[in-house]
């Protein structure tokens, strides 16, 4: 365990070392970076923006999704968390879109706009930052065909481990004994389950055994893209197909699969010498076929985590039933002529029979995306002036196609010698064979439009002026919601650069909100940025090791309504529970306020400050990028419930009340070195993101209970002091107000010393979000071989065990986790509280007892690529060919590995291995 | 050159306009007009305005059966995470209070107060001016009655002794609270609270001078206060236009709060105030006896007891209720409309009948049922046979509870050894006590997935048996078993006799006649109340009101070859201050004028 910690520490120190000593050029200073409404050379950027050139990366790293790529970028924790603040705005080709349906191989570049100054032109939705994704385009000079394919398997990382029938019964009897009740299962009964040898009469069902599950899930992908062009037009086209098999190896589970097909065509045209236009279209078709489950709400995995092993036999062998049995003869549906479905009056279906007999559901998703851009060159009016528009329309719909069958279950009546004497039948056999089409489960439409007047000109080779005037509108409508998300704003950016040394930027937005009261619906969001390219100064010439050194500072205010709902200011009344009278001939709904009115409601404001540096050193071998950031999220719209009585809840208005602070540090360093035939590239990113609640609606008895001053993600709970050894200890300890306490129960600290342990004794015991995350990349190229590895880790957060798998109580299924539970004889060594057949409210609540540190270090990807020698001018016109073998989620070092890698009640987490090729024609 | 420039500008504008046109199919700057309602609609739309009163109705705890018996010695729940189970086994606190009514009732009161601020200004029915006056009278009568009722249920749940020894009641919210109001409202004393509720009842009865709603057929039948100056004049006869009265107070208003309902509430309040946990004085018992006695008298005295009232939940009884033909039964004071459902049965039927076996009556309750001859089972005269314990019992036992070998829905339910899923503790949905619930459930509901059939149910809110027993209890305490000071013409013993006769214990029964003093009669009345009103949410509060033992362990029965083995199934971890409920702890923190009850 100590070793794990050391490795994590070494990883952190290693990352820090990269910052001070080593590293490679990720993006050159003169590369053009897409900044949304304009492109700029990296050297001319004032604010905190990071760029990833995806196209290059894919030569040696075969990751598939934008999600995977994002977490490699400095400052990005995940697709839903930028700098610890929350989900950024995703912009694909200029307008907001869903990244779920985008294949990474279609992507050219990803830019992350992290500070307010960089993101401001995106208005209200940009408060947490913006991720800009640019798809590939055709090249007018070069015809290229790329074909890529791979095949692989997903292997479950871990499966739940539940007790067998015998162990369950034995432990359940202990649980009853602990509650002062008599044992439920007699020794004779338990012995039958242990020794009878008839698993149908005395079942011990293991839903995770290889009887039902394959050892892996196969998958394969094939992708082709094509680009070409001439003087007037060029295009990029791609088509891809992926297929994922199933882990279940029986019935409908065998044939269940996911099929995903996607296409894209990006076309650029010159209408004349001053008007250019482009039309992009993309589509994605996904079908996900799964077995249906009878109880509707859950799937195989959810049921497998609940049903205890001894309850019933899911499959009854027909061979054990007398062939003349009338119920058997009357049965219409069986499983392959071999089994009948098992069950009872209380269990009218079971997950295994479901997979065989309940039918299947096909979730069909279709996504379509359209973009049109027009670019008008206005340099006739003034040198450097242009006008551009962008218009987008996307839609997604999801529906279900299902065949729903019913089946009868049978409860066998056994005679002593293991022969079924009779069957009790419950339910009916109905095989409809009818394909039903469910209504639109989800339908999403996205509109976006923007127009920008752009100016850029350098006078006398030193004064570089630029500016943008932007009009922007977007709308996202979900079929499930009445109101769509609307964003409209005007943006103005003014930039000045003197001699590539001093950079000034003013970017602002006049934001309009459809959510705020009519008198207060616009907000002005100003931001400033300053940068100084120190290395361009004459006095720096002498420092040969410094190729570039830029210092920058930016700040601003972003008005946002993204977290608010519509009409929160209004005096809204809703219909509530009603009354019927005159035997139902008359009825009336209740009327109740939804909340109180507040005509002063305004935008939330993000007050943002960023200070950073960029540097390139040692003849461009080392690149460093680092920022300190601080954001005050002010005026969070919330109902201040604690200022009103609890019966007044429905009347409480929304106010701009809450305040949170986010701050931290991010850094990335890349180093590249050639050593003969060996090229080494190494890089590291690090993000330390902390937060603090400054103001929120709360009231507590004790100071230590207040959330103010603690991280936004703080977890409050009781402080456990081990297990009570005997009644004497309980008697002298403070009374614990969570139900009857017996020896073997968790003992909690009475923080306020008032003699009663209750919710007032909860203090901050941990936090959910890891403040420190880091990633490491290593690429080694030797002649034809390239080895790539990526690792990541996090530190400083906690997880909490909960749910039936860890908390055995009442009639829950017992897992092997509770085997070392407390009994009088194991009192000294027990690591788990006493079992109980009733509710165990005292033990099963958030406390330090169930807390663990979820620090980890994980080797996420390794890929070995080999470029095969290709003879130019060969028959197949192959220009290059490479083969690769890769693996994902390979290894995790963590004390909490067992918890982090286990899914209970849903599909397991997988590690994957695959082999593939990539050719260029 | 100039032309080119103009061209380019025109193109740019054209493109922008086209884009604007494309995107502006819905106004992008404003929210979609989703037709949501504001206070404006409350003032314009009478149905929406009446909704403020309806919200008060919707907060009544009697809108559904709570089954809080699982927190008493009458039953346990087989759902191990049931809130009443958790509460009864040690979790009850001022932050976990499943029987709490604080925010529920006070919200109802706030909404009723809101309604009272607008009721006079709403155009309830435009066509005839008299209608407005009549509607306002009825709605105000309902509003004050409803407010009294919400206050009563709040008082029952929270009244209690504070640290200083004072008996505290509820905060008195008699006006609508705006968001800038002073919310630091103290609890009035118990006595003041009772007075305040009485005064709401008086206000209500000033409007609801009729006991029940229903059409009248002549001006002469109009109740007091509803003469021609109120209902208007019929031009044809020159008499009061009773047709107007019928529209507002007639048949179509039944099952809303009426005079009789408010009077029943008054009797309940008086009984609570007189109970040992609170007042316990001769005067208060007399007051309670008078209010309850008046209601019994208006139902025709002891002979007015509905002969089938104890089986009010059965299909046969429910089917015969026909409001249109004015055939509601004598038992019913207030009930909900009939609706088809099977949820109660699904929750409580035994597992082999596809139910979840939820509420399991206790051995303690079973023991409370006497023998058919009227004697309690522990007395030698009873003839109770320990090896055949369910034979020769009060017929209410087999009507209310499914025990071992009960015949139910065409099947024998075995809760002992060999009973498969129905046997005690065998699966998650099996009984934990050896008993299943039968009362309130309709045997005719079929839950078999091959053909689920629901039945018409209604929810009993207030019934006469309760009133009869209230009278018996109060009269016994005030005047003894055979006293009738006010001359109602019936005594506590008469009422108990009628109830036991209805149950099937032939009268006169020797045990009842052997009861001599007030104390013995008190025990018998408490027991009759326990049996008659079981599973209707009374036991939890009755035990506290009487200050009887609340921590009696709940027993069950294991039936096997060795016979009937009785054992504790669940403890009742109530401590001595738990006769009175808590005020929510957060409210105490927020408002320094609020005082918590002792112990919480």
Coordinates of C-alpha atoms in Angstrom, one line a residue, chain B residues 90-337:
Chain B
X90 CA -35.0 4.2 17.9
X91 CA -34.6 6.7 15.1
X92 CA -37.4 9.0 16.0
X93 CA -35.9 12.5 16.5
X94 CA -36.6 16.1 15.8
X95 CA -34.8 15.6 12.4
X96 CA -36.4 12.3 11.5
X97 CA -40.1 12.4 12.2
X98 CA -42.4 10.4 9.9
X99 CA -45.4 11.3 12.0
X100 CA -44.6 15.0 12.0
X101 CA -47.2 17.4 10.6
X102 CA -45.4 20.7 11.1
X103 CA -44.7 21.9 7.6
X104 CA -47.5 19.9 6.1
X105 CA -50.3 21.4 8.2
X106 CA -48.8 24.9 8.4
X107 CA -48.5 25.1 4.6
X108 CA -52.2 24.0 4.4
X109 CA -53.1 26.8 6.9
X110 CA -51.0 29.4 5.0
X111 CA -52.8 28.4 1.8
X112 CA -56.2 28.6 3.5
X113 CA -55.3 32.0 4.9
X114 CA -54.3 33.1 1.4
X115 CA -57.6 31.9 0.2
X116 CA -59.4 34.0 2.9
X117 CA -57.7 37.1 1.7
X118 CA -59.2 36.8 -1.8
X119 CA -62.4 34.9 -1.3
X120 CA -64.5 38.1 -1.1
X121 CA -63.1 39.6 -4.3
X122 CA -63.6 36.6 -6.6
X123 CA -66.4 36.5 -9.1
X124 CA -67.5 33.0 -8.2
X125 CA -70.4 32.9 -10.5
X126 CA -71.3 35.9 -12.5
X127 CA -74.8 35.2 -13.7
X128 CA -76.8 35.6 -10.5
X129 CA -75.6 38.0 -7.7
X130 CA -77.0 35.7 -5.0
X131 CA -74.7 33.0 -6.1
X132 CA -71.6 35.0 -5.1
X133 CA -73.0 35.6 -1.6
X134 CA -73.8 31.9 -1.3
X135 CA -70.5 30.7 -2.6
X136 CA -68.6 33.0 -0.3
X137 CA -70.5 31.8 2.7
X138 CA -69.9 28.1 1.9
X139 CA -66.3 28.6 1.0
X140 CA -65.6 30.6 4.1
X141 CA -67.4 28.0 6.2
X142 CA -65.2 25.3 4.6
X143 CA -62.0 27.4 5.0
X144 CA -62.5 28.0 8.7
X145 CA -63.4 24.4 9.2
X146 CA -60.5 23.2 7.2
X147 CA -58.1 25.5 9.1
X148 CA -59.4 24.2 12.4
X149 CA -58.9 20.7 11.2
X150 CA -55.3 21.3 10.0
X151 CA -54.6 23.0 13.3
X152 CA -56.0 20.0 15.1
X153 CA -53.8 17.5 13.4
X154 CA -50.8 19.7 14.0
X155 CA -51.7 20.1 17.6
X156 CA -52.0 16.3 18.0
X157 CA -48.6 15.8 16.5
X158 CA -46.7 18.5 18.4
X159 CA -48.4 19.6 21.5
X160 CA -46.3 18.8 24.5
X161 CA -44.5 19.8 27.6
X162 CA -41.6 22.1 27.3
X163 CA -38.5 22.2 29.4
X164 CA -40.2 24.8 31.7
X165 CA -43.1 22.4 32.3
X166 CA -45.6 24.4 30.3
X167 CA -47.9 22.5 28.0
X168 CA -47.3 24.2 24.6
X169 CA -49.4 24.0 21.6
X170 CA -49.0 25.3 18.0
X171 CA -48.1 28.6 16.4
X172 CA -51.3 30.4 15.6
X173 CA -51.3 31.4 12.0
X174 CA -54.5 33.3 11.4
X175 CA -53.3 35.5 8.6
X176 CA -51.5 35.1 5.3
X177 CA -47.8 35.6 5.6
X178 CA -46.1 37.7 3.0
X179 CA -42.4 37.1 2.3
X180 CA -41.4 40.1 4.4
X181 CA -43.5 38.9 7.4
X182 CA -42.0 38.3 10.9
X183 CA -41.7 34.5 10.9
X184 CA -40.5 34.3 14.5
X185 CA -43.9 33.2 15.7
X186 CA -44.0 31.5 19.1
X187 CA -46.1 28.5 20.0
X188 CA -49.3 29.3 21.9
X189 CA -50.0 27.4 25.0
X190 CA -52.0 24.2 24.7
X191 CA -55.1 25.8 26.2
X192 CA -54.8 28.9 23.9
X193 CA -54.4 26.6 20.9
X194 CA -57.5 24.7 21.8
X195 CA -59.4 27.9 22.3
X196 CA -58.2 29.2 18.9
X197 CA -59.3 26.1 17.1
X198 CA -62.7 26.3 18.8
X199 CA -63.0 29.8 17.6
X200 CA -62.3 28.7 14.0
X201 CA -64.9 26.0 14.5
X202 CA -67.4 28.6 15.7
X203 CA -66.7 30.8 12.7
X204 CA -67.2 27.8 10.4
X205 CA -70.5 26.8 12.0
X206 CA -71.7 30.4 11.6
X207 CA -71.7 29.8 7.9
X208 CA -72.3 26.0 7.8
X209 CA -75.5 26.0 9.8
X210 CA -76.7 22.9 8.0
X211 CA -75.3 19.6 9.2
X212 CA -75.1 18.1 5.7
X213 CA -75.2 19.3 2.1
X214 CA -78.1 18.3 0.1
X215 CA -81.0 19.6 -1.9
X216 CA -84.0 21.1 -0.2
X217 CA -87.4 20.9 -1.7
X218 CA -89.0 24.0 -0.3
X219 CA -88.1 27.4 1.2
X220 CA -89.2 26.2 4.6
X221 CA -86.4 23.6 4.7
X222 CA -83.7 26.2 4.3
X223 CA -81.3 26.2 7.3
X224 CA -80.9 29.2 9.6
X225 CA -79.2 32.2 8.0
X226 CA -80.3 31.3 4.5
X227 CA -83.5 33.2 4.1
X228 CA -84.6 35.2 1.2
X229 CA -82.2 38.1 2.0
X230 CA -79.4 35.7 1.2
X231 CA -80.6 33.2 -1.4
X232 CA -82.8 35.7 -3.2
X233 CA -86.4 35.8 -4.0
X234 CA -88.2 33.5 -6.5
X235 CA -90.3 35.8 -8.6
X236 CA -92.9 33.1 -9.2
X237 CA -93.7 32.5 -5.5
X238 CA -92.3 35.5 -3.8
X239 CA -90.6 33.0 -1.5
X240 CA -86.9 32.4 -0.9
X241 CA -85.3 31.0 -4.1
X242 CA -84.3 27.7 -2.6
X243 CA -83.1 26.5 -6.0
X244 CA -80.2 28.9 -5.7
X245 CA -79.3 27.3 -2.3
X246 CA -79.4 23.9 -3.9
X247 CA -76.9 24.9 -6.5
X248 CA -74.4 25.9 -3.9
X249 CA -75.2 23.8 -0.8
X250 CA -77.1 21.0 -2.5
X251 CA -76.2 17.4 -3.4
X252 CA -73.3 18.4 -5.5
X253 CA -71.4 19.7 -2.6
X254 CA -71.4 16.5 -0.6
X255 CA -67.9 15.2 0.5
X256 CA -66.7 18.7 1.1
X257 CA -66.4 20.0 4.7
X258 CA -69.9 20.3 6.1
X259 CA -71.3 21.3 9.5
X260 CA -71.4 17.7 10.7
X261 CA -67.8 17.2 9.8
X262 CA -66.8 20.4 11.7
X263 CA -68.9 19.2 14.7
X264 CA -67.1 15.9 14.7
X265 CA -63.8 17.7 14.7
X266 CA -65.0 19.7 17.7
X267 CA -65.7 16.4 19.5
X268 CA -62.3 15.1 18.6
X269 CA -60.6 18.3 19.8
X270 CA -62.6 18.2 23.1
X271 CA -61.5 14.6 23.7
X272 CA -57.9 15.4 23.0
X273 CA -58.0 18.4 25.3
X274 CA -59.6 16.2 28.1
X275 CA -57.2 13.3 27.7
X276 CA -54.7 12.4 30.5
X277 CA -51.8 13.7 28.5
X278 CA -53.2 17.2 28.5
X279 CA -56.2 18.4 30.6
X280 CA -57.7 15.4 32.3
X281 CA -60.3 17.4 34.2
X282 CA -64.0 16.7 34.9
X283 CA -65.1 19.8 33.1
X284 CA -63.1 18.9 30.0
X285 CA -64.4 15.3 29.9
X286 CA -67.9 16.6 30.3
X287 CA -67.4 19.1 27.4
X288 CA -66.1 16.2 25.3
X289 CA -69.0 14.0 26.3
X290 CA -71.5 16.7 25.4
X291 CA -70.0 17.4 21.9
X292 CA -69.7 13.7 21.1
X293 CA -73.1 12.9 22.6
X294 CA -74.8 15.6 20.5
X295 CA -73.5 13.9 17.4
X296 CA -74.6 10.5 18.5
X297 CA -78.0 11.9 19.3
X298 CA -78.3 13.6 15.9
X299 CA -77.7 10.1 14.4
X300 CA -80.6 8.7 16.3
X301 CA -78.8 7.6 19.5
X302 CA -77.4 4.2 20.1
X303 CA -79.9 2.6 17.8
X304 CA -78.4 4.7 15.0
X305 CA -75.3 2.7 14.9
X306 CA -74.8 1.4 11.4
X307 CA -75.2 -2.4 11.8
X308 CA -72.5 -3.0 9.1
X309 CA -70.4 0.0 10.0
X310 CA -67.5 -2.2 11.2
X311 CA -67.3 -3.7 7.7
X312 CA -67.4 -0.4 5.9
X313 CA -64.4 -1.3 3.7
X314 CA -65.9 -4.4 2.2
X315 CA -67.1 -4.7 -1.4
X316 CA -70.6 -5.4 -0.4
X317 CA -70.7 -2.3 1.7
X318 CA -68.9 -0.1 -0.9
X319 CA -71.2 -1.2 -3.7
X320 CA -74.3 -0.1 -1.8
X321 CA -73.0 3.4 -1.4
X322 CA -74.8 5.5 -4.0
X323 CA -74.5 9.2 -3.5
X324 CA -76.7 10.2 -6.4
X325 CA -79.5 8.3 -4.8
X326 CA -78.5 9.7 -1.4
X327 CA -77.7 6.3 0.0
X328 CA -74.6 7.0 1.9
X329 CA -74.7 4.9 5.0
X330 CA -75.1 5.9 8.6
X331 CA -71.5 5.0 9.4
X332 CA -70.1 7.6 7.1
X333 CA -69.4 11.2 8.3
X334 CA -66.8 12.0 5.7
X335 CA -65.4 9.8 3.0
X336 CA -63.6 10.3 -0.3
X337 CA -65.1 9.5 -3.7

